[in-house]
Amino acid sequence: MLTIKALALGAINPYTWVIIPFILIIVAAVVFAPSLYRLITIWLSNDEKARTTIMPNDRKSKKTSKAKFDGKINFEALEEIIDTAGYAYNPEKDIFFSTMEAWQRKMGYCRLYDEAAAPLGMIIDCEPIYFTYGGKRWLIEFWKGQYGMTTGCEIGIYTTAWPDLNIPNVFNGTFYKCANDKDRLYMQFSLKKNGEKLLSRKQKHWWLTGFKLGEFSNPSDLVLDIYITFKNKKMRNAFLTSLIETGYTDEEYGISGRTVAIRFDKPHTKQPYSRSPQTDMIVQRRNKMFCDQYNFITKSYSNIADKIMAVKEQSPELYKEILNIGKTLSLYDTYTKIKHYLENNSNFNNNYNSDSEV
């Protein structure tokens, strides 16, 4: 056995001096490889300007890059996202949410939109509840899951007074309008991730939403507690009947006057055909990669405007992904064909226009 004294005197095999540094290099590689891999991944995915920021040539360039954002809120990038996505931002809760007159309100809703979600990067649980009230068919739907680079949830209210559509090679089924102002309901939700509260909102709305940027989740991680106050008990009972027929048990809902409380954990309805374990795995791997990249780039910044500005400067491709917060315009591509059909069919066109404030 070699002693410290023997080592000091060099009384060892001459090859040992080659082996020891080699072993140290291997140990260092094991210890630092994860961090180095993540840094190289980010570096390779960015343009030249980003590489200069992430791996500067000297300390001076690093300080200059950071000073570009620190102490100054850059609203330009944030406003672009809000305008493009149709959402607003709550700095106190650090969430994006849909506005009352978001462009999505003109798009209506149908099952095809849910089918298109997964291929567009949205792995979300859907729960549509259909019922009839006041001479119209209603759809109140819940969603929760991963919307690209955000974890979020939604409650949407939709109505129709006209028959189902049958558009060859496009759509066969019920097409709903987004609820008008008279049909808005007071709603509230609390989204929990693995038992911890992630976000909450409450408002009289037609589409109550919340999205947290850079947060990655699987739909099964999330539980959505929902509260909806209906116009009267007749409407409440119509909704409840459908909720129970959908499969909800006494442990999953409660009643207090005109208000119904629902716990949306595992969906009771059949999920879109586009959802499968294989699809979820592929799409979620990509979503997680984007979230990790976003969190790595923005870890030095405290406010959302500076974070987004940093991403815009360092990774334009990642910035484009941020522009797709929530439900994106691509999801509604089918609407163009449906709208064309409605406008060229006098019966549906008249019903569509007259239904605006029923």
PDB file of C-alpha atoms in Angstrom, residues 92-353:
ATOM      1  CA  GLU A  92     -49.089  40.560  -8.650  1.00  0.00           C
ATOM      2  CA  LYS A  93     -50.032  36.977  -9.518  1.00  0.00           C
ATOM      3  CA  ASP A  94     -47.480  36.635 -12.341  1.00  0.00           C
ATOM      4  CA  ILE A  95     -50.051  35.155 -14.722  1.00  0.00           C
ATOM      5  CA  PHE A  96     -51.467  35.889 -18.157  1.00  0.00           C
ATOM      6  CA  PHE A  97     -55.248  35.823 -18.606  1.00  0.00           C
ATOM      7  CA  SER A  98     -57.826  36.365 -21.343  1.00  0.00           C
ATOM      8  CA  THR A  99     -59.453  39.771 -21.711  1.00  0.00           C
ATOM      9  CA  MET A 100     -63.195  40.292 -22.096  1.00  0.00           C
ATOM     10  CA  GLU A 101     -62.957  41.315 -25.753  1.00  0.00           C
ATOM     11  CA  ALA A 102     -60.105  39.022 -26.805  1.00  0.00           C
ATOM     12  CA  TRP A 103     -60.023  38.178 -30.509  1.00  0.00           C
ATOM     13  CA  GLN A 104     -60.888  34.572 -29.575  1.00  0.00           C
ATOM     14  CA  ARG A 105     -64.427  35.737 -28.746  1.00  0.00           C
ATOM     15  CA  LYS A 106     -65.215  36.002 -32.461  1.00  0.00           C
ATOM     16  CA  MET A 107     -64.153  32.425 -33.173  1.00  0.00           C
ATOM     17  CA  GLY A 108     -66.916  30.467 -31.445  1.00  0.00           C
ATOM     18  CA  TYR A 109     -66.204  26.883 -30.425  1.00  0.00           C
ATOM     19  CA  CYS A 110     -66.537  23.310 -31.646  1.00  0.00           C
ATOM     20  CA  ARG A 111     -64.989  19.925 -30.959  1.00  0.00           C
ATOM     21  CA  LEU A 112     -62.462  20.357 -33.764  1.00  0.00           C
ATOM     22  CA  TYR A 113     -60.649  22.965 -31.678  1.00  0.00           C
ATOM     23  CA  ASP A 114     -60.000  20.400 -28.945  1.00  0.00           C
ATOM     24  CA  GLU A 115     -58.775  17.907 -31.543  1.00  0.00           C
ATOM     25  CA  ALA A 116     -56.309  20.467 -32.912  1.00  0.00           C
ATOM     26  CA  ALA A 117     -54.796  21.282 -29.507  1.00  0.00           C
ATOM     27  CA  ALA A 118     -52.278  18.422 -29.092  1.00  0.00           C
ATOM     28  CA  PRO A 119     -50.657  18.755 -32.551  1.00  0.00           C
ATOM     29  CA  LEU A 120     -50.161  22.454 -31.777  1.00  0.00           C
ATOM     30  CA  GLY A 121     -48.294  21.775 -28.526  1.00  0.00           C
ATOM     31  CA  MET A 122     -51.195  21.882 -26.049  1.00  0.00           C
ATOM     32  CA  ILE A 123     -51.495  18.768 -23.893  1.00  0.00           C
ATOM     33  CA  ILE A 124     -54.657  19.585 -21.963  1.00  0.00           C
ATOM     34  CA  ASP A 125     -57.518  17.703 -20.319  1.00  0.00           C
ATOM     35  CA  CYS A 126     -60.927  18.724 -21.708  1.00  0.00           C
ATOM     36  CA  GLU A 127     -64.291  18.393 -19.960  1.00  0.00           C
ATOM     37  CA  PRO A 128     -67.317  19.600 -21.969  1.00  0.00           C
ATOM     38  CA  ILE A 129     -70.683  19.805 -20.190  1.00  0.00           C
ATOM     39  CA  TYR A 130     -73.672  20.151 -22.535  1.00  0.00           C
ATOM     40  CA  PHE A 131     -77.162  21.245 -21.452  1.00  0.00           C
ATOM     41  CA  THR A 132     -80.244  23.090 -22.680  1.00  0.00           C
ATOM     42  CA  TYR A 133     -81.672  26.217 -21.079  1.00  0.00           C
ATOM     43  CA  GLY A 134     -83.715  29.232 -22.205  1.00  0.00           C
ATOM     44  CA  GLY A 135     -84.300  27.947 -25.722  1.00  0.00           C
ATOM     45  CA  LYS A 136     -80.577  27.530 -26.429  1.00  0.00           C
ATOM     46  CA  ARG A 137     -78.036  24.758 -26.233  1.00  0.00           C
ATOM     47  CA  TRP A 138     -75.174  25.524 -23.881  1.00  0.00           C
ATOM     48  CA  LEU A 139     -71.625  24.264 -23.575  1.00  0.00           C
ATOM     49  CA  ILE A 140     -69.596  24.976 -20.447  1.00  0.00           C
ATOM     50  CA  GLU A 141     -66.166  23.433 -20.822  1.00  0.00           C
ATOM     51  CA  PHE A 142     -63.192  23.103 -18.467  1.00  0.00           C
ATOM     52  CA  TRP A 143     -59.547  22.702 -19.487  1.00  0.00           C
ATOM     53  CA  LYS A 144     -56.279  22.230 -17.590  1.00  0.00           C
ATOM     54  CA  GLY A 145     -52.771  21.273 -18.602  1.00  0.00           C
ATOM     55  CA  GLN A 146     -49.727  22.418 -20.552  1.00  0.00           C
ATOM     56  CA  TYR A 147     -50.242  25.084 -23.205  1.00  0.00           C
ATOM     57  CA  GLY A 148     -46.846  25.114 -24.886  1.00  0.00           C
ATOM     58  CA  MET A 149     -44.602  27.098 -22.535  1.00  0.00           C
ATOM     59  CA  THR A 150     -47.323  27.746 -19.950  1.00  0.00           C
ATOM     60  CA  THR A 151     -49.252  25.751 -17.396  1.00  0.00           C
ATOM     61  CA  GLY A 152     -52.831  26.931 -17.237  1.00  0.00           C
ATOM     62  CA  CYS A 153     -56.564  26.368 -17.128  1.00  0.00           C
ATOM     63  CA  GLU A 154     -59.819  27.680 -18.603  1.00  0.00           C
ATOM     64  CA  ILE A 155     -63.573  27.789 -18.128  1.00  0.00           C
ATOM     65  CA  GLY A 156     -65.501  28.694 -21.289  1.00  0.00           C
ATOM     66  CA  ILE A 157     -69.193  29.425 -21.876  1.00  0.00           C
ATOM     67  CA  TYR A 158     -70.726  28.903 -25.331  1.00  0.00           C
ATOM     68  CA  THR A 159     -74.271  28.875 -26.726  1.00  0.00           C
ATOM     69  CA  THR A 160     -76.185  28.173 -29.912  1.00  0.00           C
ATOM     70  CA  ALA A 161     -79.781  28.553 -31.061  1.00  0.00           C
ATOM     71  CA  TRP A 162     -79.279  26.916 -34.447  1.00  0.00           C
ATOM     72  CA  PRO A 163     -79.062  23.307 -35.685  1.00  0.00           C
ATOM     73  CA  ASP A 164     -75.867  21.342 -36.175  1.00  0.00           C
ATOM     74  CA  LEU A 165     -73.653  22.037 -39.150  1.00  0.00           C
ATOM     75  CA  ASN A 166     -72.847  19.536 -41.868  1.00  0.00           C
ATOM     76  CA  ILE A 167     -70.012  20.920 -43.963  1.00  0.00           C
ATOM     77  CA  PRO A 168     -68.574  18.197 -46.233  1.00  0.00           C
ATOM     78  CA  ASN A 169     -64.915  17.410 -45.546  1.00  0.00           C
ATOM     79  CA  VAL A 170     -64.783  20.132 -42.878  1.00  0.00           C
ATOM     80  CA  PHE A 171     -67.094  19.652 -39.909  1.00  0.00           C
ATOM     81  CA  ASN A 172     -70.217  17.774 -38.880  1.00  0.00           C
ATOM     82  CA  GLY A 173     -71.572  18.740 -35.473  1.00  0.00           C
ATOM     83  CA  THR A 174     -72.526  21.593 -33.171  1.00  0.00           C
ATOM     84  CA  PHE A 175     -70.857  24.951 -33.596  1.00  0.00           C
ATOM     85  CA  TYR A 176     -71.248  27.375 -30.683  1.00  0.00           C
ATOM     86  CA  LYS A 177     -70.912  31.110 -30.312  1.00  0.00           C
ATOM     87  CA  CYS A 178     -68.962  32.505 -27.394  1.00  0.00           C
ATOM     88  CA  ALA A 179     -71.428  33.714 -24.767  1.00  0.00           C
ATOM     89  CA  ASN A 180     -72.650  37.284 -25.182  1.00  0.00           C
ATOM     90  CA  ASP A 181     -72.590  39.788 -22.318  1.00  0.00           C
ATOM     91  CA  LYS A 182     -76.055  38.773 -21.070  1.00  0.00           C
ATOM     92  CA  ASP A 183     -74.987  35.127 -20.845  1.00  0.00           C
ATOM     93  CA  ARG A 184     -71.783  35.702 -18.924  1.00  0.00           C
ATOM     94  CA  LEU A 185     -71.645  34.025 -15.518  1.00  0.00           C
ATOM     95  CA  TYR A 186     -69.719  34.739 -12.334  1.00  0.00           C
ATOM     96  CA  MET A 187     -66.942  32.156 -12.179  1.00  0.00           C
ATOM     97  CA  GLN A 188     -64.013  31.378  -9.930  1.00  0.00           C
ATOM     98  CA  PHE A 189     -61.229  28.809 -10.033  1.00  0.00           C
ATOM     99  CA  SER A 190     -58.170  27.655  -8.129  1.00  0.00           C
ATOM    100  CA  LEU A 191     -55.567  25.555  -9.935  1.00  0.00           C
ATOM    101  CA  LYS A 192     -53.420  23.271  -7.779  1.00  0.00           C
ATOM    102  CA  LYS A 193     -50.289  21.443  -8.848  1.00  0.00           C
ATOM    103  CA  ASN A 194     -49.374  18.384  -6.782  1.00  0.00           C
ATOM    104  CA  GLY A 195     -51.514  19.770  -3.969  1.00  0.00           C
ATOM    105  CA  GLU A 196     -49.994  23.273  -3.994  1.00  0.00           C
ATOM    106  CA  LYS A 197     -51.953  26.306  -5.217  1.00  0.00           C
ATOM    107  CA  LEU A 198     -50.502  27.554  -8.493  1.00  0.00           C
ATOM    108  CA  LEU A 199     -52.933  30.273  -9.588  1.00  0.00           C
ATOM    109  CA  SER A 200     -56.494  31.518  -9.053  1.00  0.00           C
ATOM    110  CA  ARG A 201     -58.957  33.956 -10.608  1.00  0.00           C
ATOM    111  CA  LYS A 202     -62.560  35.114 -10.262  1.00  0.00           C
ATOM    112  CA  GLN A 203     -64.694  37.318 -12.492  1.00  0.00           C
ATOM    113  CA  LYS A 204     -67.995  37.529 -14.341  1.00  0.00           C
ATOM    114  CA  HIS A 205     -66.854  36.350 -17.740  1.00  0.00           C
ATOM    115  CA  TRP A 206     -67.466  34.200 -20.783  1.00  0.00           C
ATOM    116  CA  TRP A 207     -63.922  32.749 -20.745  1.00  0.00           C
ATOM    117  CA  LEU A 208     -62.060  32.733 -17.432  1.00  0.00           C
ATOM    118  CA  THR A 209     -58.418  31.724 -17.854  1.00  0.00           C
ATOM    119  CA  GLY A 210     -54.992  31.784 -16.235  1.00  0.00           C
ATOM    120  CA  PHE A 211     -51.565  30.846 -17.641  1.00  0.00           C
ATOM    121  CA  LYS A 212     -48.181  30.781 -15.885  1.00  0.00           C
ATOM    122  CA  LEU A 213     -45.220  31.239 -18.234  1.00  0.00           C
ATOM    123  CA  GLY A 214     -42.235  28.915 -17.832  1.00  0.00           C
ATOM    124  CA  GLU A 215     -44.144  26.473 -15.623  1.00  0.00           C
ATOM    125  CA  PHE A 216     -44.149  22.871 -16.857  1.00  0.00           C
ATOM    126  CA  SER A 217     -46.813  20.375 -15.798  1.00  0.00           C
ATOM    127  CA  ASN A 218     -48.526  17.233 -16.929  1.00  0.00           C
ATOM    128  CA  PRO A 219     -52.334  17.439 -16.852  1.00  0.00           C
ATOM    129  CA  SER A 220     -52.390  14.669 -14.248  1.00  0.00           C
ATOM    130  CA  ASP A 221     -50.370  16.927 -11.900  1.00  0.00           C
ATOM    131  CA  LEU A 222     -53.203  19.459 -11.851  1.00  0.00           C
ATOM    132  CA  VAL A 223     -56.528  19.716 -10.045  1.00  0.00           C
ATOM    133  CA  LEU A 224     -58.937  22.533 -10.893  1.00  0.00           C
ATOM    134  CA  ASP A 225     -61.475  23.672  -8.287  1.00  0.00           C
ATOM    135  CA  ILE A 226     -64.306  25.522 -10.042  1.00  0.00           C
ATOM    136  CA  TYR A 227     -67.208  27.674  -8.823  1.00  0.00           C
ATOM    137  CA  ILE A 228     -69.965  28.816 -11.198  1.00  0.00           C
ATOM    138  CA  THR A 229     -72.952  30.945 -10.187  1.00  0.00           C
ATOM    139  CA  PHE A 230     -75.885  30.462 -12.557  1.00  0.00           C
ATOM    140  CA  LYS A 231     -78.676  32.882 -13.485  1.00  0.00           C
ATOM    141  CA  ASN A 232     -81.279  30.960 -11.515  1.00  0.00           C
ATOM    142  CA  LYS A 233     -81.933  27.520 -10.021  1.00  0.00           C
ATOM    143  CA  LYS A 234     -83.559  26.270 -13.216  1.00  0.00           C
ATOM    144  CA  MET A 235     -80.353  26.901 -15.128  1.00  0.00           C
ATOM    145  CA  ARG A 236     -78.295  25.456 -12.278  1.00  0.00           C
ATOM    146  CA  ASN A 237     -80.376  22.259 -12.296  1.00  0.00           C
ATOM    147  CA  ALA A 238     -80.044  21.869 -16.068  1.00  0.00           C
ATOM    148  CA  PHE A 239     -76.263  22.071 -15.708  1.00  0.00           C
ATOM    149  CA  LEU A 240     -76.232  19.718 -12.705  1.00  0.00           C
ATOM    150  CA  THR A 241     -78.240  17.070 -14.523  1.00  0.00           C
ATOM    151  CA  SER A 242     -75.695  17.019 -17.332  1.00  0.00           C
ATOM    152  CA  LEU A 243     -72.756  17.117 -14.902  1.00  0.00           C
ATOM    153  CA  ILE A 244     -74.059  14.027 -13.109  1.00  0.00           C
ATOM    154  CA  GLU A 245     -74.792  12.241 -16.390  1.00  0.00           C
ATOM    155  CA  THR A 246     -71.199  12.960 -17.406  1.00  0.00           C
ATOM    156  CA  GLY A 247     -70.052  10.919 -14.408  1.00  0.00           C
ATOM    157  CA  TYR A 248     -69.442  13.364 -11.558  1.00  0.00           C
ATOM    158  CA  THR A 249     -70.163  11.971  -8.088  1.00  0.00           C
ATOM    159  CA  ASP A 250     -71.200  13.640  -4.831  1.00  0.00           C
ATOM    160  CA  GLU A 251     -67.517  13.822  -3.850  1.00  0.00           C
ATOM    161  CA  GLU A 252     -66.708  15.875  -6.953  1.00  0.00           C
ATOM    162  CA  TYR A 253     -69.336  18.620  -6.781  1.00  0.00           C
ATOM    163  CA  GLY A 254     -71.330  20.668  -4.286  1.00  0.00           C
ATOM    164  CA  ILE A 255     -74.256  23.100  -4.320  1.00  0.00           C
ATOM    165  CA  SER A 256     -74.846  26.386  -2.496  1.00  0.00           C
ATOM    166  CA  GLY A 257     -77.855  28.333  -3.755  1.00  0.00           C
ATOM    167  CA  ARG A 258     -77.289  29.121  -7.444  1.00  0.00           C
ATOM    168  CA  THR A 259     -73.583  28.240  -7.203  1.00  0.00           C
ATOM    169  CA  VAL A 260     -72.111  24.869  -8.142  1.00  0.00           C
ATOM    170  CA  ALA A 261     -68.628  23.821  -7.007  1.00  0.00           C
ATOM    171  CA  ILE A 262     -66.795  21.260  -9.154  1.00  0.00           C
ATOM    172  CA  ARG A 263     -63.478  19.502  -8.674  1.00  0.00           C
ATOM    173  CA  PHE A 264     -61.954  18.736 -12.074  1.00  0.00           C
ATOM    174  CA  ASP A 265     -59.264  16.100 -11.558  1.00  0.00           C
ATOM    175  CA  LYS A 266     -59.518  13.184 -13.967  1.00  0.00           C
ATOM    176  CA  PRO A 267     -61.754  13.855 -16.992  1.00  0.00           C
ATOM    177  CA  HIS A 268     -64.980  11.863 -17.226  1.00  0.00           C
ATOM    178  CA  THR A 269     -65.529  12.532 -20.923  1.00  0.00           C
ATOM    179  CA  LYS A 270     -63.691  10.955 -23.834  1.00  0.00           C
ATOM    180  CA  GLN A 271     -60.578  12.936 -24.651  1.00  0.00           C
ATOM    181  CA  PRO A 272     -59.664  14.099 -28.190  1.00  0.00           C
ATOM    182  CA  TYR A 273     -58.436  11.422 -30.593  1.00  0.00           C
ATOM    183  CA  SER A 274     -55.258  13.455 -31.041  1.00  0.00           C
ATOM    184  CA  ARG A 275     -54.311  12.667 -27.435  1.00  0.00           C
ATOM    185  CA  SER A 276     -52.372   9.451 -26.862  1.00  0.00           C
ATOM    186  CA  PRO A 277     -49.508   8.404 -24.556  1.00  0.00           C
ATOM    187  CA  GLN A 278     -47.105   8.623 -27.489  1.00  0.00           C
ATOM    188  CA  THR A 279     -48.337  12.049 -28.590  1.00  0.00           C
ATOM    189  CA  ASP A 280     -48.259  13.372 -25.049  1.00  0.00           C
ATOM    190  CA  MET A 281     -44.690  12.159 -24.519  1.00  0.00           C
ATOM    191  CA  ILE A 282     -43.362  13.727 -27.729  1.00  0.00           C
ATOM    192  CA  VAL A 283     -45.130  17.065 -27.310  1.00  0.00           C
ATOM    193  CA  GLN A 284     -44.401  17.332 -23.591  1.00  0.00           C
ATOM    194  CA  ARG A 285     -40.715  16.639 -24.122  1.00  0.00           C
ATOM    195  CA  ARG A 286     -40.608  19.647 -26.424  1.00  0.00           C
ATOM    196  CA  ASN A 287     -42.666  21.789 -24.026  1.00  0.00           C
ATOM    197  CA  LYS A 288     -40.370  20.964 -21.117  1.00  0.00           C
ATOM    198  CA  MET A 289     -37.288  21.779 -23.180  1.00  0.00           C
ATOM    199  CA  PHE A 290     -38.710  25.241 -23.951  1.00  0.00           C
ATOM    200  CA  CYS A 291     -39.634  25.851 -20.303  1.00  0.00           C
ATOM    201  CA  ASP A 292     -36.155  24.814 -19.148  1.00  0.00           C
ATOM    202  CA  GLN A 293     -34.551  27.077 -21.724  1.00  0.00           C
ATOM    203  CA  TYR A 294     -36.775  30.008 -20.704  1.00  0.00           C
ATOM    204  CA  ASN A 295     -35.988  29.553 -17.001  1.00  0.00           C
ATOM    205  CA  PHE A 296     -32.268  29.281 -17.715  1.00  0.00           C
ATOM    206  CA  ILE A 297     -32.159  32.502 -19.743  1.00  0.00           C
ATOM    207  CA  THR A 298     -34.341  34.477 -17.304  1.00  0.00           C
ATOM    208  CA  LYS A 299     -32.947  33.291 -13.973  1.00  0.00           C
ATOM    209  CA  SER A 300     -31.086  36.593 -13.441  1.00  0.00           C
ATOM    210  CA  TYR A 301     -34.173  38.791 -13.921  1.00  0.00           C
ATOM    211  CA  SER A 302     -37.003  39.475 -11.506  1.00  0.00           C
ATOM    212  CA  ASN A 303     -39.803  41.050 -13.555  1.00  0.00           C
ATOM    213  CA  ILE A 304     -41.662  39.620 -16.526  1.00  0.00           C
ATOM    214  CA  ALA A 305     -40.854  42.457 -18.934  1.00  0.00           C
ATOM    215  CA  ASP A 306     -37.101  42.066 -18.439  1.00  0.00           C
ATOM    216  CA  LYS A 307     -37.400  38.287 -18.716  1.00  0.00           C
ATOM    217  CA  ILE A 308     -39.198  38.448 -22.033  1.00  0.00           C
ATOM    218  CA  MET A 309     -36.841  41.111 -23.330  1.00  0.00           C
ATOM    219  CA  ALA A 310     -33.890  38.892 -22.407  1.00  0.00           C
ATOM    220  CA  VAL A 311     -35.415  35.975 -24.293  1.00  0.00           C
ATOM    221  CA  LYS A 312     -36.123  38.182 -27.305  1.00  0.00           C
ATOM    222  CA  GLU A 313     -32.471  39.273 -27.391  1.00  0.00           C
ATOM    223  CA  GLN A 314     -30.880  35.902 -26.678  1.00  0.00           C
ATOM    224  CA  SER A 315     -33.203  33.441 -28.410  1.00  0.00           C
ATOM    225  CA  PRO A 316     -35.584  34.764 -31.091  1.00  0.00           C
ATOM    226  CA  GLU A 317     -36.875  31.251 -31.730  1.00  0.00           C
ATOM    227  CA  LEU A 318     -37.842  30.809 -28.097  1.00  0.00           C
ATOM    228  CA  TYR A 319     -39.437  34.254 -28.140  1.00  0.00           C
ATOM    229  CA  LYS A 320     -41.694  33.110 -30.987  1.00  0.00           C
ATOM    230  CA  GLU A 321     -42.864  30.261 -28.766  1.00  0.00           C
ATOM    231  CA  ILE A 322     -43.761  32.737 -26.017  1.00  0.00           C
ATOM    232  CA  LEU A 323     -46.003  34.561 -28.497  1.00  0.00           C
ATOM    233  CA  ASN A 324     -48.122  31.397 -28.548  1.00  0.00           C
ATOM    234  CA  ILE A 325     -49.358  31.724 -24.977  1.00  0.00           C
ATOM    235  CA  GLY A 326     -52.629  29.894 -24.325  1.00  0.00           C
ATOM    236  CA  LYS A 327     -54.849  29.069 -27.280  1.00  0.00           C
ATOM    237  CA  THR A 328     -53.256  30.382 -30.432  1.00  0.00           C
ATOM    238  CA  LEU A 329     -54.604  31.601 -33.761  1.00  0.00           C
ATOM    239  CA  SER A 330     -53.525  28.352 -35.449  1.00  0.00           C
ATOM    240  CA  LEU A 331     -56.041  26.483 -33.284  1.00  0.00           C
ATOM    241  CA  TYR A 332     -58.872  28.329 -34.996  1.00  0.00           C
ATOM    242  CA  ASP A 333     -57.865  27.671 -38.623  1.00  0.00           C
ATOM    243  CA  THR A 334     -61.042  25.627 -39.105  1.00  0.00           C
ATOM    244  CA  TYR A 335     -63.143  28.666 -38.260  1.00  0.00           C
ATOM    245  CA  THR A 336     -62.310  30.309 -41.598  1.00  0.00           C
ATOM    246  CA  LYS A 337     -64.055  27.498 -43.478  1.00  0.00           C
ATOM    247  CA  ILE A 338     -66.970  27.400 -41.041  1.00  0.00           C
ATOM    248  CA  LYS A 339     -67.416  31.166 -41.248  1.00  0.00           C
ATOM    249  CA  HIS A 340     -67.434  31.009 -45.048  1.00  0.00           C
ATOM    250  CA  TYR A 341     -70.172  28.379 -44.895  1.00  0.00           C
ATOM    251  CA  LEU A 342     -72.261  30.417 -42.451  1.00  0.00           C
ATOM    252  CA  GLU A 343     -71.975  33.583 -44.502  1.00  0.00           C
ATOM    253  CA  ASN A 344     -73.068  31.786 -47.671  1.00  0.00           C
ATOM    254  CA  ASN A 345     -75.995  29.966 -46.081  1.00  0.00           C
ATOM    255  CA  SER A 346     -78.846  32.417 -45.507  1.00  0.00           C
ATOM    256  CA  ASN A 347     -80.608  30.336 -42.838  1.00  0.00           C
ATOM    257  CA  PHE A 348     -77.520  29.977 -40.669  1.00  0.00           C
ATOM    258  CA  ASN A 349     -76.371  33.520 -41.385  1.00  0.00           C
ATOM    259  CA  ASN A 350     -79.651  35.002 -40.127  1.00  0.00           C
ATOM    260  CA  ASN A 351     -79.635  32.822 -37.015  1.00  0.00           C
ATOM    261  CA  TYR A 352     -75.996  33.615 -36.359  1.00  0.00           C
ATOM    262  CA  ASN A 353     -76.596  37.364 -36.418  1.00  0.00           C
TER     263      ASN A 353
END
